[in-house]
CSV table of C-alpha atoms and ligand atoms in Angstrom, one decimal:
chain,number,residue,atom,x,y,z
M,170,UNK,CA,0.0,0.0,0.0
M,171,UNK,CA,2.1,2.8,-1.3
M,172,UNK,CA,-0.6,5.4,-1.9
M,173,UNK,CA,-0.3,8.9,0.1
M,174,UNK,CA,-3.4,9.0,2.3
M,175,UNK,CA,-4.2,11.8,4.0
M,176,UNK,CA,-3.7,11.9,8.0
M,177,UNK,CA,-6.6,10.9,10.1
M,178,UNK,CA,-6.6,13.2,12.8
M,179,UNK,CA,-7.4,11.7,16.9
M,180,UNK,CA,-9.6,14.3,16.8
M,181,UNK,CA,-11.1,16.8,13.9
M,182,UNK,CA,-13.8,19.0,15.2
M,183,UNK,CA,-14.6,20.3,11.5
M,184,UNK,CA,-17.4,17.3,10.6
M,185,UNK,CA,-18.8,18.9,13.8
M,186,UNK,CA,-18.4,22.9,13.1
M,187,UNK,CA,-18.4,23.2,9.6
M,188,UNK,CA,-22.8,22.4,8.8
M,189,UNK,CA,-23.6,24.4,11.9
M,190,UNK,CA,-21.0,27.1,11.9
M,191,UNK,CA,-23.4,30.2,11.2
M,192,UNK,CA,-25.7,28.9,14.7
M,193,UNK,CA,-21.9,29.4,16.1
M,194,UNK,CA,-20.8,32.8,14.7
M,195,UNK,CA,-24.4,34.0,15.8
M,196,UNK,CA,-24.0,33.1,18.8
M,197,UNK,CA,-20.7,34.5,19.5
M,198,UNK,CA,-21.4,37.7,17.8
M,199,UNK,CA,-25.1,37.6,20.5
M,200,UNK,CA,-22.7,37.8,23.5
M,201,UNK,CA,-20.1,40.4,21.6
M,202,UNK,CA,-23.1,42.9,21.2
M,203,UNK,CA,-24.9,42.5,24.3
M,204,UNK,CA,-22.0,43.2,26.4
M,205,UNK,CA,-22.8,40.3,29.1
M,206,UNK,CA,-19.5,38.8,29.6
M,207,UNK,CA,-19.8,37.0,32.5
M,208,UNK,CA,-22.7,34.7,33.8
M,209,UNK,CA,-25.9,36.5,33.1
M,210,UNK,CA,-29.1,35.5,30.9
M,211,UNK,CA,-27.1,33.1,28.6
M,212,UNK,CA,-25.2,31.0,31.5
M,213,UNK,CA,-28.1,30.2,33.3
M,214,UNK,CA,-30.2,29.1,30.0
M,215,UNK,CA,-27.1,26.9,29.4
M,216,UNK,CA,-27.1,25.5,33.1
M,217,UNK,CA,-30.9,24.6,33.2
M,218,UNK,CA,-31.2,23.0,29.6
M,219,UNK,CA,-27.7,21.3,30.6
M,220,UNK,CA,-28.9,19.8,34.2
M,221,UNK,CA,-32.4,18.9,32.2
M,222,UNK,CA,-30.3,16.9,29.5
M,223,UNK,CA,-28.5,14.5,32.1
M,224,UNK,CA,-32.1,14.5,33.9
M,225,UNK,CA,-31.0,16.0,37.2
M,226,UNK,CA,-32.2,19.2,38.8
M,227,UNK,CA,-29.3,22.3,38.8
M,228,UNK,CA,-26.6,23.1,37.0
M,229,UNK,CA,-23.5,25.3,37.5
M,230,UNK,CA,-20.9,26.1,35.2
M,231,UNK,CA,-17.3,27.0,36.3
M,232,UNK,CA,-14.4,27.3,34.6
M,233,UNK,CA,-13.0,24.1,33.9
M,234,UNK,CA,-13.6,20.5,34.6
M,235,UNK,CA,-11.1,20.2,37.3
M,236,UNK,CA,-12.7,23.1,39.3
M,237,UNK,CA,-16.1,21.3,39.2
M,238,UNK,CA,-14.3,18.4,40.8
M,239,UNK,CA,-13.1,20.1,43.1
M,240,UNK,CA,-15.4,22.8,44.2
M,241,UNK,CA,-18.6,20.2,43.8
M,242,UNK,CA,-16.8,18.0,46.1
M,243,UNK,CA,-16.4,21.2,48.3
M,244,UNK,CA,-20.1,22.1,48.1
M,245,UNK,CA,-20.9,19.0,49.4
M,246,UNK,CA,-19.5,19.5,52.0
M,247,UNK,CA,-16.3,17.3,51.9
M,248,UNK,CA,-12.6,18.6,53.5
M,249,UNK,CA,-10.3,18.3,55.6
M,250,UNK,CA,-10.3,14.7,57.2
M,251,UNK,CA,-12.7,13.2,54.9
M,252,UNK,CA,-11.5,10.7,52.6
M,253,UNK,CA,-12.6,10.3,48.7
M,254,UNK,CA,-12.4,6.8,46.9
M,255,UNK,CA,-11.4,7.4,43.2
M,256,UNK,CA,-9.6,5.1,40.1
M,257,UNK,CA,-6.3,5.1,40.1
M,258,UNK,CA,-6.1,5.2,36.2
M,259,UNK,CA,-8.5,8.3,35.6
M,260,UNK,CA,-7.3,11.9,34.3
M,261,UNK,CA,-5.4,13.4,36.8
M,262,UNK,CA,-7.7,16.4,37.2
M,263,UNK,CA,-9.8,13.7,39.4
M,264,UNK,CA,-7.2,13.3,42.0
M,265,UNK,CA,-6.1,17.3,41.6
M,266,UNK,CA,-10.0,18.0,42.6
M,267,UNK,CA,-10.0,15.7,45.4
M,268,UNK,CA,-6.8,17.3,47.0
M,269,UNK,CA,-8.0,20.8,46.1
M,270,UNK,CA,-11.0,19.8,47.8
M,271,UNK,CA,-9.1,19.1,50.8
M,272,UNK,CA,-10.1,15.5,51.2
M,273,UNK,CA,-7.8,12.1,51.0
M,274,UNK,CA,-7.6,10.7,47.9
M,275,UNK,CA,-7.7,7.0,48.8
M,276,UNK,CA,-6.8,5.2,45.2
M,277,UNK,CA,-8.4,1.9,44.6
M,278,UNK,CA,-7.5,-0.4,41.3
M,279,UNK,CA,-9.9,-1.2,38.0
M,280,UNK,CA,-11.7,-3.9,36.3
M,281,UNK,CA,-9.0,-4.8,33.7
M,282,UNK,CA,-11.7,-5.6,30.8
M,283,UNK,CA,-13.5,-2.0,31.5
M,284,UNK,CA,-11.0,0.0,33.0
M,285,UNK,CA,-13.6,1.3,35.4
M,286,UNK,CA,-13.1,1.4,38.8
M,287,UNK,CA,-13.6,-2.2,40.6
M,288,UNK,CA,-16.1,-1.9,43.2
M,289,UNK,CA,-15.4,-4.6,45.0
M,290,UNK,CA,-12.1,-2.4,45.6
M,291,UNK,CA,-13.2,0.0,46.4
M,292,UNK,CA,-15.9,-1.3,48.8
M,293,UNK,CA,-12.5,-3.4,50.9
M,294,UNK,CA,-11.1,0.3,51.1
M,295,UNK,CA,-14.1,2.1,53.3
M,296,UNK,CA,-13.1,3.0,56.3
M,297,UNK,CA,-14.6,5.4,59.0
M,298,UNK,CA,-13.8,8.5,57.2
M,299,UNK,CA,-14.8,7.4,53.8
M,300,UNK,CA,-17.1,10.0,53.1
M,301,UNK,CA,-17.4,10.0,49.4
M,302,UNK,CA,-16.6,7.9,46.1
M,303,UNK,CA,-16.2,9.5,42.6
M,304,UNK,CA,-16.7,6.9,39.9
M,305,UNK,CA,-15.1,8.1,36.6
M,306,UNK,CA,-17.0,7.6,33.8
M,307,UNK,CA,-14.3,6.9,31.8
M,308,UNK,CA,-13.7,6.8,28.4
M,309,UNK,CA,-17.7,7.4,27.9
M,310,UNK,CA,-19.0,4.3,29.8
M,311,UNK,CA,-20.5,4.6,32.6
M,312,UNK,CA,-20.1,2.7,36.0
M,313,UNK,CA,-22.9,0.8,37.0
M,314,UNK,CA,-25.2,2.8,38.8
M,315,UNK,CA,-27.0,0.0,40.1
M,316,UNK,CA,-23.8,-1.0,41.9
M,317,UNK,CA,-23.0,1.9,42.9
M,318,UNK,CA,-25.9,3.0,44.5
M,319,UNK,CA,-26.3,-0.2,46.4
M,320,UNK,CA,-22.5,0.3,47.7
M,321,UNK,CA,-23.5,4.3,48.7
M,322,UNK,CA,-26.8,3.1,50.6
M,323,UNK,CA,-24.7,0.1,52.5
M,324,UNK,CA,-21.9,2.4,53.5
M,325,UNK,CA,-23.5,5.6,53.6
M,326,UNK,CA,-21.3,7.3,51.2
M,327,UNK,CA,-21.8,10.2,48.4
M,328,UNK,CA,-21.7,9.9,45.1
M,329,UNK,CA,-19.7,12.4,43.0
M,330,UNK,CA,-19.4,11.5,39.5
M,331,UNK,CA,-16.9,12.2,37.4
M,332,UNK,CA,-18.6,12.4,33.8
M,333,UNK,CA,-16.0,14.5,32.6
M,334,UNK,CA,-16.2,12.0,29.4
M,335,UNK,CA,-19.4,10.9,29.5
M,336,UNK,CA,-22.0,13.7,28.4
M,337,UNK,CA,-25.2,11.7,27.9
M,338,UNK,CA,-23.8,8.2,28.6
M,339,UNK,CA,-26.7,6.2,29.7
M,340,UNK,CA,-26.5,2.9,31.7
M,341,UNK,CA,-29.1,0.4,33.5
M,342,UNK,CA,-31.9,3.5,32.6
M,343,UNK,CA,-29.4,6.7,34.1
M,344,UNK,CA,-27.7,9.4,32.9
M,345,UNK,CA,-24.6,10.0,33.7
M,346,UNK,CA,-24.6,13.6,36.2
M,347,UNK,CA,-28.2,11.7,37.1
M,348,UNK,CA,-26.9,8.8,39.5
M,349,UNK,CA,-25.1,11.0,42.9
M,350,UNK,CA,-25.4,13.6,45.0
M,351,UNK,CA,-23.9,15.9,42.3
M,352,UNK,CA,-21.1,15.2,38.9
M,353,UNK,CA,-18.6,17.0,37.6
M,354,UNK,CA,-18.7,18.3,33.7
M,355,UNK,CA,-15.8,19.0,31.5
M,356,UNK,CA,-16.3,21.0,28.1
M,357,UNK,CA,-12.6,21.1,27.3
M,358,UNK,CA,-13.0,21.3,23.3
M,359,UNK,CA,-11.9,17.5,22.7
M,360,UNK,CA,-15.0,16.0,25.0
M,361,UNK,CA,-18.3,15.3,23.4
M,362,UNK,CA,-19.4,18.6,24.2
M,363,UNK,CA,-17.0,20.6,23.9
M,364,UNK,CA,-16.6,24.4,24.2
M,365,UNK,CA,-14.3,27.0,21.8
M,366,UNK,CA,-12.0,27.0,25.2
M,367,UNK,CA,-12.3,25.8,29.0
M,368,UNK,CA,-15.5,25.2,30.9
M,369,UNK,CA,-17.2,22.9,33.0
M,370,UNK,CA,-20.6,22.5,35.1
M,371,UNK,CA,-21.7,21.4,38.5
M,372,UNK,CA,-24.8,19.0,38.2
M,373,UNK,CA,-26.8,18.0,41.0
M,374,UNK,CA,-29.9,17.2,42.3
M,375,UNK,CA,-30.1,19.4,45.7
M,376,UNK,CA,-30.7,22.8,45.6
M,377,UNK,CA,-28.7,23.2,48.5
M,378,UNK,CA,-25.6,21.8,46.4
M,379,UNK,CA,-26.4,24.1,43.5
M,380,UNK,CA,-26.4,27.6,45.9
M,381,UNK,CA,-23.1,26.6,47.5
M,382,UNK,CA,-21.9,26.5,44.3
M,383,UNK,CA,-23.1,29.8,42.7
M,384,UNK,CA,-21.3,31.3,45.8
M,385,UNK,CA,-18.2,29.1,45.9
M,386,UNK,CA,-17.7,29.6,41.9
M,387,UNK,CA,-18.2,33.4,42.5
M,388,UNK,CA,-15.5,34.7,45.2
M,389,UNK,CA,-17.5,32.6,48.1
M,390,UNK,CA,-20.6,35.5,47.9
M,391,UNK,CA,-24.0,34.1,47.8
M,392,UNK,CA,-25.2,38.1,47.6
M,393,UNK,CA,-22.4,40.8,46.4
M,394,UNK,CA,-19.5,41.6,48.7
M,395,UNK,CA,-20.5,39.7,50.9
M,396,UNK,CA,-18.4,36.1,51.6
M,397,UNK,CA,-19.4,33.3,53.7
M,398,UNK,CA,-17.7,30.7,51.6
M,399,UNK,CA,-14.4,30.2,50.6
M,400,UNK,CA,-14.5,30.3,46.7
M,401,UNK,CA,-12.9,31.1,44.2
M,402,UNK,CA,-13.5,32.9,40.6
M,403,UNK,CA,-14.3,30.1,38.4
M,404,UNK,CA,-17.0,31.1,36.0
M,405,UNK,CA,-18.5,29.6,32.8
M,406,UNK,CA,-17.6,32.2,30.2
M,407,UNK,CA,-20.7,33.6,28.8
M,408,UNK,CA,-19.4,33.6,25.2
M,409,UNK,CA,-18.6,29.1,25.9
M,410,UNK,CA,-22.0,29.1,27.3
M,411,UNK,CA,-23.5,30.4,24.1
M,412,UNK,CA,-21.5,28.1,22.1
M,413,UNK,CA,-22.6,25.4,24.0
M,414,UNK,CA,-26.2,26.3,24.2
M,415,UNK,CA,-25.8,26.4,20.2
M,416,UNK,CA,-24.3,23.2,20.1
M,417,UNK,CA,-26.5,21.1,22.9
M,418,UNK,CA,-29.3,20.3,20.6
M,419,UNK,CA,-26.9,18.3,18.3
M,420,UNK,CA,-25.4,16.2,21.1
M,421,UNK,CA,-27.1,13.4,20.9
M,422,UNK,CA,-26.3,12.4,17.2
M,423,UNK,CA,-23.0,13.3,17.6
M,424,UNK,CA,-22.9,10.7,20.4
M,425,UNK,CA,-24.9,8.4,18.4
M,426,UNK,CA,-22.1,8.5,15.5
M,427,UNK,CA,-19.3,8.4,17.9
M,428,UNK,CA,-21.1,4.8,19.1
M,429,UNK,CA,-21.7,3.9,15.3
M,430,UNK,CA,-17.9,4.0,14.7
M,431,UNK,CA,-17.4,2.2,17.7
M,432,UNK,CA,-19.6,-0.7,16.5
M,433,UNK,CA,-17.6,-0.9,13.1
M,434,UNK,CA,-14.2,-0.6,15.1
M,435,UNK,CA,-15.8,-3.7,17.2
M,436,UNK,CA,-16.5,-5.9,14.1
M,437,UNK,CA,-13.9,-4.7,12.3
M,438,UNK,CA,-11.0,-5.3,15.1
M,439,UNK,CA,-12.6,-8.9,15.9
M,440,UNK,CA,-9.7,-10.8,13.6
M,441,UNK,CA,-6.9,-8.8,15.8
M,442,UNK,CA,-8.1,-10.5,19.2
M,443,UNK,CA,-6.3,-13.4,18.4
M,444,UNK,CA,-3.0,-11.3,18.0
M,445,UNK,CA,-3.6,-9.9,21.1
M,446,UNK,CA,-5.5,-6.6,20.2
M,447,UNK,CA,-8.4,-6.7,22.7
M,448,UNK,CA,-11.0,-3.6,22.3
M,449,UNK,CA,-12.3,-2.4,25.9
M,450,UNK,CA,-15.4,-4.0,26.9
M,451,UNK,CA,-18.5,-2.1,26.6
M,452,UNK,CA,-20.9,-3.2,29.2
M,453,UNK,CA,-23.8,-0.5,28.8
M,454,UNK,CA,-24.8,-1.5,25.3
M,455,UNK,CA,-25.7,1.8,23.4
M,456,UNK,CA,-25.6,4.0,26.6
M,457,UNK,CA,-21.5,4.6,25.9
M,458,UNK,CA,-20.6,7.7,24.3
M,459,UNK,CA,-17.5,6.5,23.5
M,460,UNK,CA,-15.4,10.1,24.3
M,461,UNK,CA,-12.4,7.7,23.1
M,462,UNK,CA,-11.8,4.2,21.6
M,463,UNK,CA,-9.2,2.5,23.2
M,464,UNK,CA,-8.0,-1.5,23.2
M,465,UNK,CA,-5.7,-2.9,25.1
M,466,UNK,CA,-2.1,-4.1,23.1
M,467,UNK,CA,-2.4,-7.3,25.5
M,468,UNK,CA,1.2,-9.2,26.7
M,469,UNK,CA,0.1,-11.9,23.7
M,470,UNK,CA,0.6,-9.4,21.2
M,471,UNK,CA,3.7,-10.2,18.5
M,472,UNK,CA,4.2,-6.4,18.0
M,473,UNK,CA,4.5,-3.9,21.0
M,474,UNK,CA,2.5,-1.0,21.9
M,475,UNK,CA,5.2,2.0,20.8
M,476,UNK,CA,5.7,0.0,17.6
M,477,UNK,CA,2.1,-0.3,16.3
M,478,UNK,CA,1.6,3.5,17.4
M,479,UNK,CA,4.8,4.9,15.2
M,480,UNK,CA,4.0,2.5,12.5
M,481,UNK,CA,0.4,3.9,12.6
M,482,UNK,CA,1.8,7.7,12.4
M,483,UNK,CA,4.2,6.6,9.8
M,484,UNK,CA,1.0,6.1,7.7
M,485,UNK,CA,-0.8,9.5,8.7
M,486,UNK,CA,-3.0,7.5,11.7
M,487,UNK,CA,-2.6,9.5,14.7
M,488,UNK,CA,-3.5,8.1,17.8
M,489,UNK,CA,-3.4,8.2,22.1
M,490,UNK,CA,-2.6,6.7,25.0
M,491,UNK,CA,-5.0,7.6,27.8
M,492,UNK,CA,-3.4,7.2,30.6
M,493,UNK,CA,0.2,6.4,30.1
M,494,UNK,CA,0.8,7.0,33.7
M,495,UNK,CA,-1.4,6.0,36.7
M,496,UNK,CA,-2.2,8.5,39.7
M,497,UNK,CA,-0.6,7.3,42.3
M,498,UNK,CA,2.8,7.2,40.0
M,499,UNK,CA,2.9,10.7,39.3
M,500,UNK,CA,6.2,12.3,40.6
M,501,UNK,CA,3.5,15.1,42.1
M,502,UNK,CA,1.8,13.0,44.2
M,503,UNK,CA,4.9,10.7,46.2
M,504,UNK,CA,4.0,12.1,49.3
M,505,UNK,CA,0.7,10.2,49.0
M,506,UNK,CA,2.8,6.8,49.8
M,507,UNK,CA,1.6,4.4,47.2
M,508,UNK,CA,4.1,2.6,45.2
M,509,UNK,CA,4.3,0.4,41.9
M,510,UNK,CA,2.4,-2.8,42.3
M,511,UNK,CA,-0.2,-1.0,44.4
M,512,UNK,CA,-2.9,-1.5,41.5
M,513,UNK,CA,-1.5,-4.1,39.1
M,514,UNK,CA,-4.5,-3.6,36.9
M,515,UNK,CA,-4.4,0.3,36.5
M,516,UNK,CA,-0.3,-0.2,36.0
M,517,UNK,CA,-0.7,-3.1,33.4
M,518,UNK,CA,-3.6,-0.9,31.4
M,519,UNK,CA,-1.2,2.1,31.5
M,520,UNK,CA,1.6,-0.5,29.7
M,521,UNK,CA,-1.7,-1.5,26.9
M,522,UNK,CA,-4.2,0.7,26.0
M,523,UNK,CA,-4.3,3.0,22.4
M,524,UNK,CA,-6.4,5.0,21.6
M,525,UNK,CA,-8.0,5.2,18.0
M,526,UNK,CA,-9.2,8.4,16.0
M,527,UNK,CA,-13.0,8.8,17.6
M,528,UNK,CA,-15.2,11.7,16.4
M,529,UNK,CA,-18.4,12.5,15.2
M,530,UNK,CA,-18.0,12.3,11.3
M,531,UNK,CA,-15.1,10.1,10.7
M,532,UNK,CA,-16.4,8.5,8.2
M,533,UNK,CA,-16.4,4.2,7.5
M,534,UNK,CA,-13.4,4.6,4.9
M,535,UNK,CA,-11.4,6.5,7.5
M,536,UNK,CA,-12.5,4.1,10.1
M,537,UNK,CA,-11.5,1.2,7.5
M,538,UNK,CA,-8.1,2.8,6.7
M,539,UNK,CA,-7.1,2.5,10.3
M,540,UNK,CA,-7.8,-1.2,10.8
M,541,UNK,CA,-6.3,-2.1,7.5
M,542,UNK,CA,-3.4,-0.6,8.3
M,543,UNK,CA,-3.0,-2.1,11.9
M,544,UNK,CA,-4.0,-5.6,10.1
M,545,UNK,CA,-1.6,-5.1,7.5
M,546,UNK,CA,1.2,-5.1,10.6
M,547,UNK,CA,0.1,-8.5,11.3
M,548,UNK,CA,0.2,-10.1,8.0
M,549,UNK,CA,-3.5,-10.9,8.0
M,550,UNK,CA,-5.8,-10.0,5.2
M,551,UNK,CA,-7.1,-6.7,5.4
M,552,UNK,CA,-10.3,-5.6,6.5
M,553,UNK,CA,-12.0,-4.4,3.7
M,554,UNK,CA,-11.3,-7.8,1.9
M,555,UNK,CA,-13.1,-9.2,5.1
M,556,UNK,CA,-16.1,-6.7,4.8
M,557,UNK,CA,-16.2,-7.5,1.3
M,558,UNK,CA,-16.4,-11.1,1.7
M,559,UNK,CA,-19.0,-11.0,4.4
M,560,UNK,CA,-20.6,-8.5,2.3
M,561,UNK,CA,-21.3,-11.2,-0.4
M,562,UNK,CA,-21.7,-13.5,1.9
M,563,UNK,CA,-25.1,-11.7,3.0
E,5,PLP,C1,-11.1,16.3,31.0
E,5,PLP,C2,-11.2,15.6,32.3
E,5,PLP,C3,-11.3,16.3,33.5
E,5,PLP,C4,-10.9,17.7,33.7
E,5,PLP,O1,-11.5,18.6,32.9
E,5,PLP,P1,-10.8,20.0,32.5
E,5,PLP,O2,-11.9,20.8,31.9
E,5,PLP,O3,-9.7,19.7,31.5
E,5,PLP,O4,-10.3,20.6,33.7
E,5,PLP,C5,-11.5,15.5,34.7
E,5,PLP,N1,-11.7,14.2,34.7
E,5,PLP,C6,-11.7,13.5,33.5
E,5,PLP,C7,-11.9,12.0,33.6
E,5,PLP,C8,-11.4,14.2,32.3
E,5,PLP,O5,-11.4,13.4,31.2
């Protein structure tokens, strides 16, 4: 296969902005001539229609995803002396919430097939000051909310989600933002909804949650210069909001083509499994959003990870690796005692897992390109020729 291809991107956000790019400049040029740059009219239109869309009662937007981690945590009322069960393979901005928070992060390890956090763990790692747990959401699937809630009712613990990739996600009837006490957004441009910059949003169902927050987001005043909290500035632009109001409506089909890729990566990937290329397991059927596609280069693979992924960008296939380091390995976080071998599963994930291009609008031959090529490393025949034949087949 000598042709030049063009690069498939990890990420293009024009299949997204292009067909609705007027709605965008309008919206832009709204908040430019009204002059409301900060919260205002817009912000809380994007906050209601946001908290209706993951069917829970308040919204809040801040200024990035790792604030609403860590000042929702805060306007629930966790700090100082309160420990906070989280993954220790998520984003870092979980654990940077938790300690901004002024909790104890308290790490436990993941189901290897889901990545998600193993409750089980993280029920063996309760103790008297467990106050809250944070599931991560990761990757766009959500953790069982079934599960979950039965583990919160046993020990009495909150929920805080972490559904910073998992806008929509849906699992055992819930949304994800719908499930705890209160979840943490993230509208970094890359997530499934994504803003022209930072943002992120406080969902919860108390309304005693959502004021804490409008003060704790806004210096810590509930009424103007006056502070009974202590906040922070951390505001939803009003310009993002608009953007993201403008985009909201189409959310849902983006997420729906994100999950239609995923389905063709599925079928398409099923003659790598037995070179060791095993996709992540969905276990919430159409409910993923699928914020990233990632499989695991397992130990039984002939080619290693770093190989596949330069031989990929060799042929214009760019691609991730999310998370190449766990939490409680990062050089920032030492002091926190936990060593290598802590959470073999986390560690060995962090060794396997690539991420493939995943967007709305990359199309079946893009999605087909990528496969070949990773087949062709293996000597097997190509996907399209499989397609082709099963095709015919009928
Ligand atoms: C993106 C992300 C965050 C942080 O969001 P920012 O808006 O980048 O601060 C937190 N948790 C997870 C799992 C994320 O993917």
């Amino acid at each position: 296969m000598n042709t030049v291809h063009a690069t498939i991107p990890f990420v293009d956000f024009k299949p997204q902005h292009q067909p609705i790019q007027s709605k965008l400049e309008q919206a832009v040029q709204a908040v430019i001539q009204q002059g409301d740059y900060v919260l205002g009219q817009r912000v809380a239109e994007f906050e209601q229609a946001f908290a209706q869309a993951c069917r829970t009662n308040f919204g809040t937007g801040v200024a990035c995803g790792t604030d609403a981690i860590a000042l929702g945590l805060q306007a629930c009322g966790i700090s100082h002396g309160d420990e906070v069960i989280l993954p220790a393979n998520t984003f870092v901005a979980t654990l940077i919430g938790v300690i901004r928070s002024g909790a104890t992060p308290v790490f436990v390890d993941c189901d290897p097939d889901t990545a998600l956090i193993d409750l089980s763990a993280a029920e063996k790692a309760i103790t008297a000051q467990t106050r809250a747990i944070i599931p991560v959401h990761l990757y766009g699937q959500m953790v069982s909310p079934h599960q979950l809630l039965d583990l919160a009712s046993t020990y009495d613990l909150l929920i805080f989600e972490d559904a910073a990739q998992a806008h929509l996600a849906e699992r055992e009837g819930y949304r994800a933002g719908s499930v705890g006490t209160a979840a943490a957004f993230s509208f970094y441009p890359s997530k499934n909804l994504g803003a022209f910059g930072d943002g992120g949003m406080v969902v919860t169902r108390e309304w005693i949650v959502a004021e804490t927050m409008r003060s704790l987001r806004n210096y810590g005043a509930p009424r103007k210069y006056y502070h009974t909290d202590y906040g922070t500035n951390s505001r939803l632009d009003t310009i993002q909001a608009a953007v993201l109001s403008a985009k909201l409506p189409y959310l849902s089909d983006w997420n729906g083509d994100r999950n239609q890729t995923a389905q063709l990566y599925n079928q398409l990937l099923k003659p790598l499994r037995s070179q060791g290329i095993i996709p992540i397991e969905n276990h919430s059927g159409h409910g993923h959003v699928y914020h990233l596609y990632v499989v695991r280069v397992t130990d039984s693979c002939p080619i290693d990870r770093a190989t596949i992924q330069n031989k990929l960008q060799e042929q214009g296939i760019q691609t991730g690796i999310h998370y190449p380091i766990p939490c409680h390995l990062q050089p920032a976080f030492q002091h926190l005692g936990y060593q290598a071998g802590d959470f073999p599963h986390a560690e060995a994930l962090c060794q396997e897992v690539l991420s493939l291009p995943m967007y709305p609008g990359l199309d079946q031959a893009q999605v087909l390109r990528v496969v070949d090529t990773l087949t062709t490393l293996f000597q097997l025949p190509s996907a399209e020729e499989k397609l082709c034949s099963s095709l015919t087949l009928g």
